[in-house]
XYZ file of C-alpha atoms in Angstrom:
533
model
C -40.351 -55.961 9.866
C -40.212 -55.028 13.213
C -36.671 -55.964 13.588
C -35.827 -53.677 10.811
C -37.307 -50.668 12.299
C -35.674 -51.035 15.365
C -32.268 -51.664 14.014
C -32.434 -47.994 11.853
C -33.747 -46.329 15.125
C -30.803 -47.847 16.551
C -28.331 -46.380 14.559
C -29.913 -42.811 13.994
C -28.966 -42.735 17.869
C -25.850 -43.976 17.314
C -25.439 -41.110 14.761
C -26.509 -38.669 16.805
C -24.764 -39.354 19.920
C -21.222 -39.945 18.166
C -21.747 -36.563 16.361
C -22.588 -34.451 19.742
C -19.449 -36.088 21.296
C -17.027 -34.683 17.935
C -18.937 -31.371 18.612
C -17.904 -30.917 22.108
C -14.742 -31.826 21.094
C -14.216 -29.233 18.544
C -12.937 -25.837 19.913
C -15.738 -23.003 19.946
C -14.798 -19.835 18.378
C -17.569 -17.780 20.265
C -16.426 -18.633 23.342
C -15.450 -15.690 25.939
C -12.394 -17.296 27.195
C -11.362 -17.885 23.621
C -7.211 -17.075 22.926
C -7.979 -13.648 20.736
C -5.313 -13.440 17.342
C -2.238 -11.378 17.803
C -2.887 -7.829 17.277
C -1.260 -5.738 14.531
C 0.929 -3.224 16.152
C 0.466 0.160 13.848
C 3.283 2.476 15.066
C 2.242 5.956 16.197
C 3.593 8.957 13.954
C 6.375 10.874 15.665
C 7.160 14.154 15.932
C 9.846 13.877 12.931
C 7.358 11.844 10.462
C 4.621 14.444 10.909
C 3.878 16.724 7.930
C 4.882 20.200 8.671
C 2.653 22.938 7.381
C 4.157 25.885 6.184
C 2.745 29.711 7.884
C -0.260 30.745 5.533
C 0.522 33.422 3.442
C -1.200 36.920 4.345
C -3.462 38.733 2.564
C -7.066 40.931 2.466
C -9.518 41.109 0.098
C -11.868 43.135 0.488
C -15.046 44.339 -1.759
C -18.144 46.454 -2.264
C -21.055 45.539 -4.646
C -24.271 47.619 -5.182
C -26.390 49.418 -7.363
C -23.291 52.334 -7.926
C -21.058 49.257 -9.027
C -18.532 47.299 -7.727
C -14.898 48.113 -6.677
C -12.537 46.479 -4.080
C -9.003 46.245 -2.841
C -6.397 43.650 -2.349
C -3.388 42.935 -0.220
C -1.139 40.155 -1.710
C 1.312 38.141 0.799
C 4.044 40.516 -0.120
C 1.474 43.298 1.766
C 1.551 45.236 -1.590
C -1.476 47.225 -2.115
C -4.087 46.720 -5.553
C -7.274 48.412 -6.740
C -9.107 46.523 -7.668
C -11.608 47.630 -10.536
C -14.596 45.837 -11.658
C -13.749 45.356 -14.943
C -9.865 45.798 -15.896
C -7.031 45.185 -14.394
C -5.585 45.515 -11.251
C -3.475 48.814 -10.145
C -0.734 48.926 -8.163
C -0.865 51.890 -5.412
C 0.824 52.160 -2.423
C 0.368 52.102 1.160
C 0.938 55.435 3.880
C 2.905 54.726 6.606
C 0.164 54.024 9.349
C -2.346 52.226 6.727
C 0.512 49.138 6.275
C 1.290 49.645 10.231
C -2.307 48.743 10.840
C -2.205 45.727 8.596
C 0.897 44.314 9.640
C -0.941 44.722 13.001
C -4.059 43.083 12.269
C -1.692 40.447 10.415
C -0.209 39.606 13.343
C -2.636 39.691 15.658
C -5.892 37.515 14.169
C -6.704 34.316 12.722
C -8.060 34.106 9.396
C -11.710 34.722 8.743
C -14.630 35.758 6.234
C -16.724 38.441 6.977
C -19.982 40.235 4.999
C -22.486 43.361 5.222
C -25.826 43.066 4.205
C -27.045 46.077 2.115
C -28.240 48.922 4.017
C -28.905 52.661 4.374
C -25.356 52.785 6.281
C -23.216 51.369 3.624
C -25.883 53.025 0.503
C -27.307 49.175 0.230
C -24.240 47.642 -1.066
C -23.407 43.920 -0.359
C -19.274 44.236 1.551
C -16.898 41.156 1.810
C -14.020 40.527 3.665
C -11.623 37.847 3.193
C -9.180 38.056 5.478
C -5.778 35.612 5.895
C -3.521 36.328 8.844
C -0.631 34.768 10.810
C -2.349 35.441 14.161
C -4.132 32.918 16.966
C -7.206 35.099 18.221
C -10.221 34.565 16.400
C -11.751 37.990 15.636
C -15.380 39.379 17.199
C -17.977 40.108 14.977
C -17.310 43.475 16.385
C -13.518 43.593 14.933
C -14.303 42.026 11.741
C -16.655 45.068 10.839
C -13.716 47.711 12.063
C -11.028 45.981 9.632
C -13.828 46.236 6.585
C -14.350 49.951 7.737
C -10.451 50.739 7.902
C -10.376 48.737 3.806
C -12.989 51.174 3.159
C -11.377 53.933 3.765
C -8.659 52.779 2.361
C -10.160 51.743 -0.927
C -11.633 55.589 -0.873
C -8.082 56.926 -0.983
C -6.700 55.011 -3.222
C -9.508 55.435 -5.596
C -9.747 59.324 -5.438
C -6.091 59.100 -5.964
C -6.152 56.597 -9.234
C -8.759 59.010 -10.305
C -6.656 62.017 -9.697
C -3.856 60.791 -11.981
C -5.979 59.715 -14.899
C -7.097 62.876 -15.173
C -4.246 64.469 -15.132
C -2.879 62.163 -17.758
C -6.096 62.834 -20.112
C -5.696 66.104 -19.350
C -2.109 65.753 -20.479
C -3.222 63.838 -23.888
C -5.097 66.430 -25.097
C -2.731 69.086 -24.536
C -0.259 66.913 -26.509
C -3.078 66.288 -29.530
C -3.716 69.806 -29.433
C -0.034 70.840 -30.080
C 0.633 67.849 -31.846
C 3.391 67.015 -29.665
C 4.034 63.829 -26.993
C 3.264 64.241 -23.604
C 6.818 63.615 -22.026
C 7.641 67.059 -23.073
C 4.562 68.481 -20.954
C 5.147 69.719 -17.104
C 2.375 69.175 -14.592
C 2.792 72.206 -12.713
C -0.318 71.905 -9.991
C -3.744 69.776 -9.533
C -6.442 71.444 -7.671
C -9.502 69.863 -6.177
C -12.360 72.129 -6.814
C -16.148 71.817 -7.307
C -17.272 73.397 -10.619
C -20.661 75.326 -10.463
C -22.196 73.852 -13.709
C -21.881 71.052 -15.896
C -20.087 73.097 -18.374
C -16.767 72.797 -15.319
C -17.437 76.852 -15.382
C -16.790 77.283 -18.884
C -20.248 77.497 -20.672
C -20.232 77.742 -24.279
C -22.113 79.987 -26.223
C -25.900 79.369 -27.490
C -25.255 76.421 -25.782
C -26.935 75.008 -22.397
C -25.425 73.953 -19.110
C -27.091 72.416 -16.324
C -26.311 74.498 -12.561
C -25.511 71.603 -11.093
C -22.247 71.222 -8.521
C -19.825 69.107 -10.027
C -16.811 68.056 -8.783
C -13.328 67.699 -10.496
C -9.984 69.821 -10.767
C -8.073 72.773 -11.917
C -4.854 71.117 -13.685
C -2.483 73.515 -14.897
C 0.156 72.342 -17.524
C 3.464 73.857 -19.361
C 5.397 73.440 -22.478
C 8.169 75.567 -22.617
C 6.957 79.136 -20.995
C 3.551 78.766 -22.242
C 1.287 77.729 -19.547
C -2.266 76.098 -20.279
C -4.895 75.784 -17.174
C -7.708 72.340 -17.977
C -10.781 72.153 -16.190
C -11.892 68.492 -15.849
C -14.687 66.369 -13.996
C -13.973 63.047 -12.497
C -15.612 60.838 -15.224
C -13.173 61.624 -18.259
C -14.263 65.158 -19.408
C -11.481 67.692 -19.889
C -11.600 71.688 -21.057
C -8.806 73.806 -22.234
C -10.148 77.161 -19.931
C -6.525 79.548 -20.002
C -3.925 79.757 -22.163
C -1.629 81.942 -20.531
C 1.272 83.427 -23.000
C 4.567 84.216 -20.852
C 4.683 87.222 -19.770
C 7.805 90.105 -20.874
C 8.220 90.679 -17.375
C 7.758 87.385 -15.293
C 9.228 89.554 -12.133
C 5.873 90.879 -11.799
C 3.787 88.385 -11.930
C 3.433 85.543 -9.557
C 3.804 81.947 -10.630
C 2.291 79.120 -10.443
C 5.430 77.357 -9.139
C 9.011 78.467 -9.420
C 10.070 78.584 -13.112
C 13.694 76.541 -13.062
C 16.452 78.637 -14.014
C 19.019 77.387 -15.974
C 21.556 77.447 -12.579
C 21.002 79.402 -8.958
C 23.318 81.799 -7.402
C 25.455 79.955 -4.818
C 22.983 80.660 -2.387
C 19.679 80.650 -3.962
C 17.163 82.657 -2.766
C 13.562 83.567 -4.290
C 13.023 85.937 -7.098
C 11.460 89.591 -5.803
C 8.270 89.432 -6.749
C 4.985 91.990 -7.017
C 2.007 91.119 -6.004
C -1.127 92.624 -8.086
C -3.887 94.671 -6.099
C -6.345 97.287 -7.322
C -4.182 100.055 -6.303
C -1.945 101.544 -8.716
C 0.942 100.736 -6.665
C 2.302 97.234 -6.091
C 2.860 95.651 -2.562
C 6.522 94.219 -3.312
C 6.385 90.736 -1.270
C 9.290 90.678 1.447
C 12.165 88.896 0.226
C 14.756 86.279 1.907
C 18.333 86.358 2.168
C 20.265 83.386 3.313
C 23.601 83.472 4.776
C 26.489 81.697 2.833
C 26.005 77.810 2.363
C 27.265 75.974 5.806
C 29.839 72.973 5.578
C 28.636 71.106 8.439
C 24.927 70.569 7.854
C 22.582 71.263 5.629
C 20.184 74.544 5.947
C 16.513 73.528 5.347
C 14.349 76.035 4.117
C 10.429 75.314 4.511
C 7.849 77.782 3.016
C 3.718 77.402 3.121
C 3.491 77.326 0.068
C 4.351 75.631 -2.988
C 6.188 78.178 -5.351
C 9.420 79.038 -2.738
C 7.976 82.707 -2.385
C 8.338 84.796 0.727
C 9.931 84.231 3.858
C 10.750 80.613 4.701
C 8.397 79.366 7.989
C 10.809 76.955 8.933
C 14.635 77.538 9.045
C 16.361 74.485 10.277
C 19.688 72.606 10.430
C 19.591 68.788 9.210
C 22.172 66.167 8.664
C 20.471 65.013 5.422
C 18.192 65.257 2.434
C 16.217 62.591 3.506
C 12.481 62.868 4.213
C 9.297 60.357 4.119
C 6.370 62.532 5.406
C 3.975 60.507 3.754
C 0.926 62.167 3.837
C 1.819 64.545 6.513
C 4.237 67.506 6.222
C 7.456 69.138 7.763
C 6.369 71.355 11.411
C 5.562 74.221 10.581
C 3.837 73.957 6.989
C 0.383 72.603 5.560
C 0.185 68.776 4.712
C -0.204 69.328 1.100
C 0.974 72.364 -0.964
C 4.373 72.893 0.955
C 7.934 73.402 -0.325
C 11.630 73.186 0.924
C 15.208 74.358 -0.337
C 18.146 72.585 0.837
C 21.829 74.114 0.698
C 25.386 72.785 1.793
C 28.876 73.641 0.839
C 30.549 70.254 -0.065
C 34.294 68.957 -0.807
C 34.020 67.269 -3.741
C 36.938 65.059 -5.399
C 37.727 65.339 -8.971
C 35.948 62.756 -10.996
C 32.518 61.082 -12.292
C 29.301 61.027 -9.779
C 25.885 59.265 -9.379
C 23.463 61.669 -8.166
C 20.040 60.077 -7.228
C 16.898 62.096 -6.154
C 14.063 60.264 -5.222
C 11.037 62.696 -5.260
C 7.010 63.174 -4.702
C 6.526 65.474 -6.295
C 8.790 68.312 -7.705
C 12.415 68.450 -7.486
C 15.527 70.174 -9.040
C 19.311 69.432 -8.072
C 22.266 72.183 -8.470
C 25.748 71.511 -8.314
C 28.804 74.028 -8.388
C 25.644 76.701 -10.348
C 24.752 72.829 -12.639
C 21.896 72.021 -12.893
C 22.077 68.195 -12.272
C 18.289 66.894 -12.400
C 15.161 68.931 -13.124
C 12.066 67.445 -12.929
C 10.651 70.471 -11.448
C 6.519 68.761 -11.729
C 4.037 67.220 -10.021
C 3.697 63.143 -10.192
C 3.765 59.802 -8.813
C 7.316 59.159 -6.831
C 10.323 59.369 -9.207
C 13.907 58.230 -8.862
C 15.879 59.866 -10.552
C 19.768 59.580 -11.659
C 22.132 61.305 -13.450
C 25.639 61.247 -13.489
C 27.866 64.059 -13.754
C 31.929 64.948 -13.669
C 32.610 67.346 -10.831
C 35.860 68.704 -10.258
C 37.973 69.152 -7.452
C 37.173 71.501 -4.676
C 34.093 73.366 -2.598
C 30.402 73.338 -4.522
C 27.056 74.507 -3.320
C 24.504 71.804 -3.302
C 21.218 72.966 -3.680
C 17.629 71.148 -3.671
C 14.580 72.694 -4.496
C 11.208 70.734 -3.435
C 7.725 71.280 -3.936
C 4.835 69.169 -2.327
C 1.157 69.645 -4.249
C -1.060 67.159 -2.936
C -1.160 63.464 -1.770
C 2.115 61.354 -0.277
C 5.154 63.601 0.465
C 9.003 62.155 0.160
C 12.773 63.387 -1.127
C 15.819 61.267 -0.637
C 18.966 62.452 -2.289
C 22.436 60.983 -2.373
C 25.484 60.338 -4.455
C 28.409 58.155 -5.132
C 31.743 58.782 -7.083
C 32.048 56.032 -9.876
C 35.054 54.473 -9.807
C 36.658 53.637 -13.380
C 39.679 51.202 -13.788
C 42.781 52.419 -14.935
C 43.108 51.156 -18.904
C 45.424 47.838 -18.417
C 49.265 48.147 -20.169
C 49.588 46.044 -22.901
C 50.764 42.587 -22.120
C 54.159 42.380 -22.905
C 55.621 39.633 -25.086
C 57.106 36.803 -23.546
C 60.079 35.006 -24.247
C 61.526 34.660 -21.312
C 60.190 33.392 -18.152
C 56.411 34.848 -17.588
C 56.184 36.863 -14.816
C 52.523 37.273 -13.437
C 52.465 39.487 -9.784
C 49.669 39.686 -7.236
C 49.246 42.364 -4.452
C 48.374 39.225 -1.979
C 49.565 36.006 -0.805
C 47.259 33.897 -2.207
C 48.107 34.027 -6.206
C 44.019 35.553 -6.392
C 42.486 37.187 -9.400
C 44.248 39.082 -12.315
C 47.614 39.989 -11.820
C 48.485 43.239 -11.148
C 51.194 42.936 -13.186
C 52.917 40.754 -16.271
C 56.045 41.066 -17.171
C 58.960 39.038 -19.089
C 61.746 38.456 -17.029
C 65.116 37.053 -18.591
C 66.104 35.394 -15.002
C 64.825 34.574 -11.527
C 67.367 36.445 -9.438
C 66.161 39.018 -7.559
C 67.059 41.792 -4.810
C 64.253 43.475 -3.578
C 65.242 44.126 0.193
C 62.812 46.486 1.640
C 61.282 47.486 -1.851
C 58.989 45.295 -4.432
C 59.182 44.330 -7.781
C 57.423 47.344 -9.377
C 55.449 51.083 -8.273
C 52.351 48.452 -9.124
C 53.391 46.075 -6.509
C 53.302 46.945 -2.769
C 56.205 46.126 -0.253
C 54.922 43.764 1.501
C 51.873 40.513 1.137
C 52.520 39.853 -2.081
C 53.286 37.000 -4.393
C 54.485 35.993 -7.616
C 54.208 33.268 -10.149
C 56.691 32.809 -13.136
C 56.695 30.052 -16.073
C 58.856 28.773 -18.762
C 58.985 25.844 -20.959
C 62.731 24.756 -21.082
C 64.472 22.165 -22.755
C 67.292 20.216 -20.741
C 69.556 17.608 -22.191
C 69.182 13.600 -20.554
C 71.124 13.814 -17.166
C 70.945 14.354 -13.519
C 69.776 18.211 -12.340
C 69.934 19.760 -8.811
C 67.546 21.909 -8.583
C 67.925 25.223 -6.033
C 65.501 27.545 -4.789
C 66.836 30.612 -2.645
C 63.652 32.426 -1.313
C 62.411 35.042 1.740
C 59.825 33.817 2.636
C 57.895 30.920 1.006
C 58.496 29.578 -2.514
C 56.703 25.976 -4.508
C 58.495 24.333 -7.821
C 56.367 22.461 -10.279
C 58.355 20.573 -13.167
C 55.610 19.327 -15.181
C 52.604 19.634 -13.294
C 54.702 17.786 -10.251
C 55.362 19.513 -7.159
C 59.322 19.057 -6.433
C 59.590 21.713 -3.745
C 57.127 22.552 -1.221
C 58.320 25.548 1.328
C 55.122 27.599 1.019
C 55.282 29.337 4.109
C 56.453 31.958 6.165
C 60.481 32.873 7.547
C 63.925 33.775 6.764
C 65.743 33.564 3.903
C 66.919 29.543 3.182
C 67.634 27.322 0.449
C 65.230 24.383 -0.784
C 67.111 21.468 -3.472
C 66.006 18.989 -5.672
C 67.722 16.388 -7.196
C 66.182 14.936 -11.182
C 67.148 13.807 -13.983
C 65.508 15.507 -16.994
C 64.931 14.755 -20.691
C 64.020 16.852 -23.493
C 61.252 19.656 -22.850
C 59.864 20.809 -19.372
C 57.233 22.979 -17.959
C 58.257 24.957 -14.734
């Protein structure tokens, strides 16, 4: 028994020792001076593999919310100005000149941010965001942030007062065409006055009816249809009040207008209608008139008058090389910003034929020609571009342009082109000969000038060309035929001055298309039946 026992000792040692020895054998993964795996290489992007991003787009949005509403403005990447209503849709306005050079600054200058105004007393507790997207690097203070949302505020105050402005005039304008029972297009917006009415009632109270005294603030819009004038008092939420309906009077030289009534052509120099002017005395003050010397040729004589009717004496006389003004909403030296107008006049060689004349106008604007009237849109409005084409015949005519400036942005652009029309093409003769197709170039481009059939191809020009149609010299020709030849050998000859090319067949059998003397090209063939040359 004994011997067992120490025989399975035995061998547990034996098993133990033997697998200690395979262990030390065995490599160890753990250990520091271990061989480490081949590293994967991942190649670094390059310049040319890296995604490009495209410059952000610009734009502003910017918006006021409180217990008087909500309203806002946006600027789209194409820097076009919206209003931005709370309800409704978006309305496209417009920019002045320094408002979009302030954005394009602030565009260029800062980095994109988001900025917002807790309610308080200073902004009458209304919540204001910013959002503001711009191509610049420099990150914007806290400080600059606040002045852009100020500048979109007063912005968004202009544009509103001015959206506000023209949908009153057009309801005043709806119910002046309900009342006559006619459509609007035929009414004339003759002035829009900004005045604060001393009652409710827009200072037209009603009878055995009451009106509050209470300021309120809207305009004086006076209309016309035909020489019947009609004056609408309005407020600025909708409400609108026929208050004069003026008849026209039997002697309109007496009585001062509203704005110049268009005549149906000036005098070749046009100069304001004498006019009265009413007082309490019996006697009338007669307002000093102005008489312009004859229309220059050289330049154009501007006329600028304070006020908007082209009564009195001009303020401004001045010599300009153009009818071409954006004053935005400033005005000419001289004259108020708003409520200004201007008379152009030029002597002009005209050619005989058909014109484009184009006036671009804010607001009024009228166009003579040669005592025509050309365009008459003699109203206040949005900008207009107008065009209207005319025949004017040869010789010297008076150009005249008559301008009036009521309120808001201020511009006139006028210019013309002469229309050319195409002479009506001969008919195409018939062809039985060889087709004869002529090109006032070298290069066989576009229509031909000319077609013609020509029995042979021998000609003598010398120092002349083929037709009145044709000039002398740098042109070319192209003539075809479909001929029929009997079997047997042809020489073919081609006498030209200067460069000449021979198809038979769609094949080119002479190739001299170049420049020099007169020379002789041959061919040798032999033909078969029906050809195209």
């Amino acid at each position: 028994m004994k011997k067992v026992l120490w025989f399975v000792l035995g061998f547990a040692l034996v098993l133990i020792v033997g697998g200690a020895f395979l262990l030390g054998c065995l490599p160890n993964p753990q250990a520091s001076d271990a061989t480490p795996p081949p590293a994967i290489s991942t190649p670094e992007a390059t310049p040319a593999s890296a995604p490009t991003t495209a410059p952000a787009l610009a734009s502003l949005a910017w918006r006021r919310d409180g217990a008087a509403g909500c309203s806002g403005l946006r600027v789209d990447d194409l820097s076009q100005l919206h209003l931005v209503p709370c309800e409704g849709d978006a309305a496209l306005m417009r920019f002045s000149q320094e408002e979009l050079h302030t954005y394009l600054g602030y565009v260029a200058r800062y980095a994109p941010f988001a900025f917002q105004e807790d309610p308080s007393p200073e902004n009458d507790m209304s919540t204001v965001t910013l959002t503001f997207v711009g191509r610049g690097t420099r990150e914007a203070t806290i400080e600059e942030q606040a002045e852009m949302a100020d500048w979109a505020a007063a912005v968004h105050a202009r544009i509103q007062a001015e959206a506000q402005r023209n949908t009153m005039i057009a309801t005043a304008r709806a119910a002046l065409a309900e009342r006559l029972n006619i459509v609007p297009d035929v009414i004339t917006t003759v002035a829009v006055e900004s005045v604060t009415w001393p009652d409710a009632c827009l200072g037209l109270p009603e009878t055995g009816s009451a009106c509050a005294e209470v300021e309120t603030p809207g305009y004086r819009i006076i209309l016309r249809v035909g020489n019947d004038t009609y004056t609408y008092h309005t407020d600025l939420d909708g409400l609108v009040r026929l208050g004069v309906s003026q008849e026209p009077s039997p002697t309109p030289t007496q009585t001062v207008a509203t704005t110049p009534t268009p005549t149906a052509s000036p005098t070749t120099t046009p100069s304001p209608t004498a006019t009265a002017t009413a007082t309490a005395s019996p006697t009338a003050t007669p307002v000093p008139t102005w008489t312009p010397a004859p229309a220059p040729t050289d330049h154009w004589r501007a006329e600028y008058y304070a006020n908007h009717q082209l009564l009195g004496i001009p303020a401004v006389v001045a010599r300009e090389n153009s009818v071409n003004h954006t004053w935005g909403y400033g005005a000419p030296s001289g004259v108020p910003e708003d409520h200004f107008s201007a008379r152009w006049t030029r002597r002009i060689h005209f050619e005989d034929g058909q014109y484009d004349f184009r006036l671009e106008a804010d607001d009024g604007v009228r166009l003579w020609v040669g005592g025509m009237l050309i365009i008459d849109r003699w109203s206040g409005g949005h900008r207009v571009d107008f065009v209207s084409q005319k025949h004017i015949p040869a010789g010297e005519h008076d150009v005249v342009v008559e301008y009036f400036e009521l309120e808001g942005y201020a511009k006139i652009d006028l210019g013309w082109n002469k229309i050319y029309i195409p002479p009506t093409p001969a008919p195409e003769p018939i062809i039985t000969d060889w087709r004869g197709e002529y090109y006032n170039n070298t290069t066989l481009e576009g229509p031909p000038a000319l077609i013609t059939n020509e029995v042979d191809l021998q000609f003598e020009w010398g120092e002349g060309s083929p037709h009145p149609a044709i000039q002398r010299d740098r042109f070319s020709a192209r003539y075809a035929r479909r001929l029929h030849f009997s079997r047997g050998e042809y020489r073919l000859t081609a006498v030209v001055d200067d460069g000449v090319r021979v198809w038979i067949d769609g094949r080119l059998v002479i190739d001299a298309w170049q420049t020099g003397i007169r020379r002789a090209y041959t061919h040798v063939l032999t033909l078969d039946g029906s050809h195209d040359l």
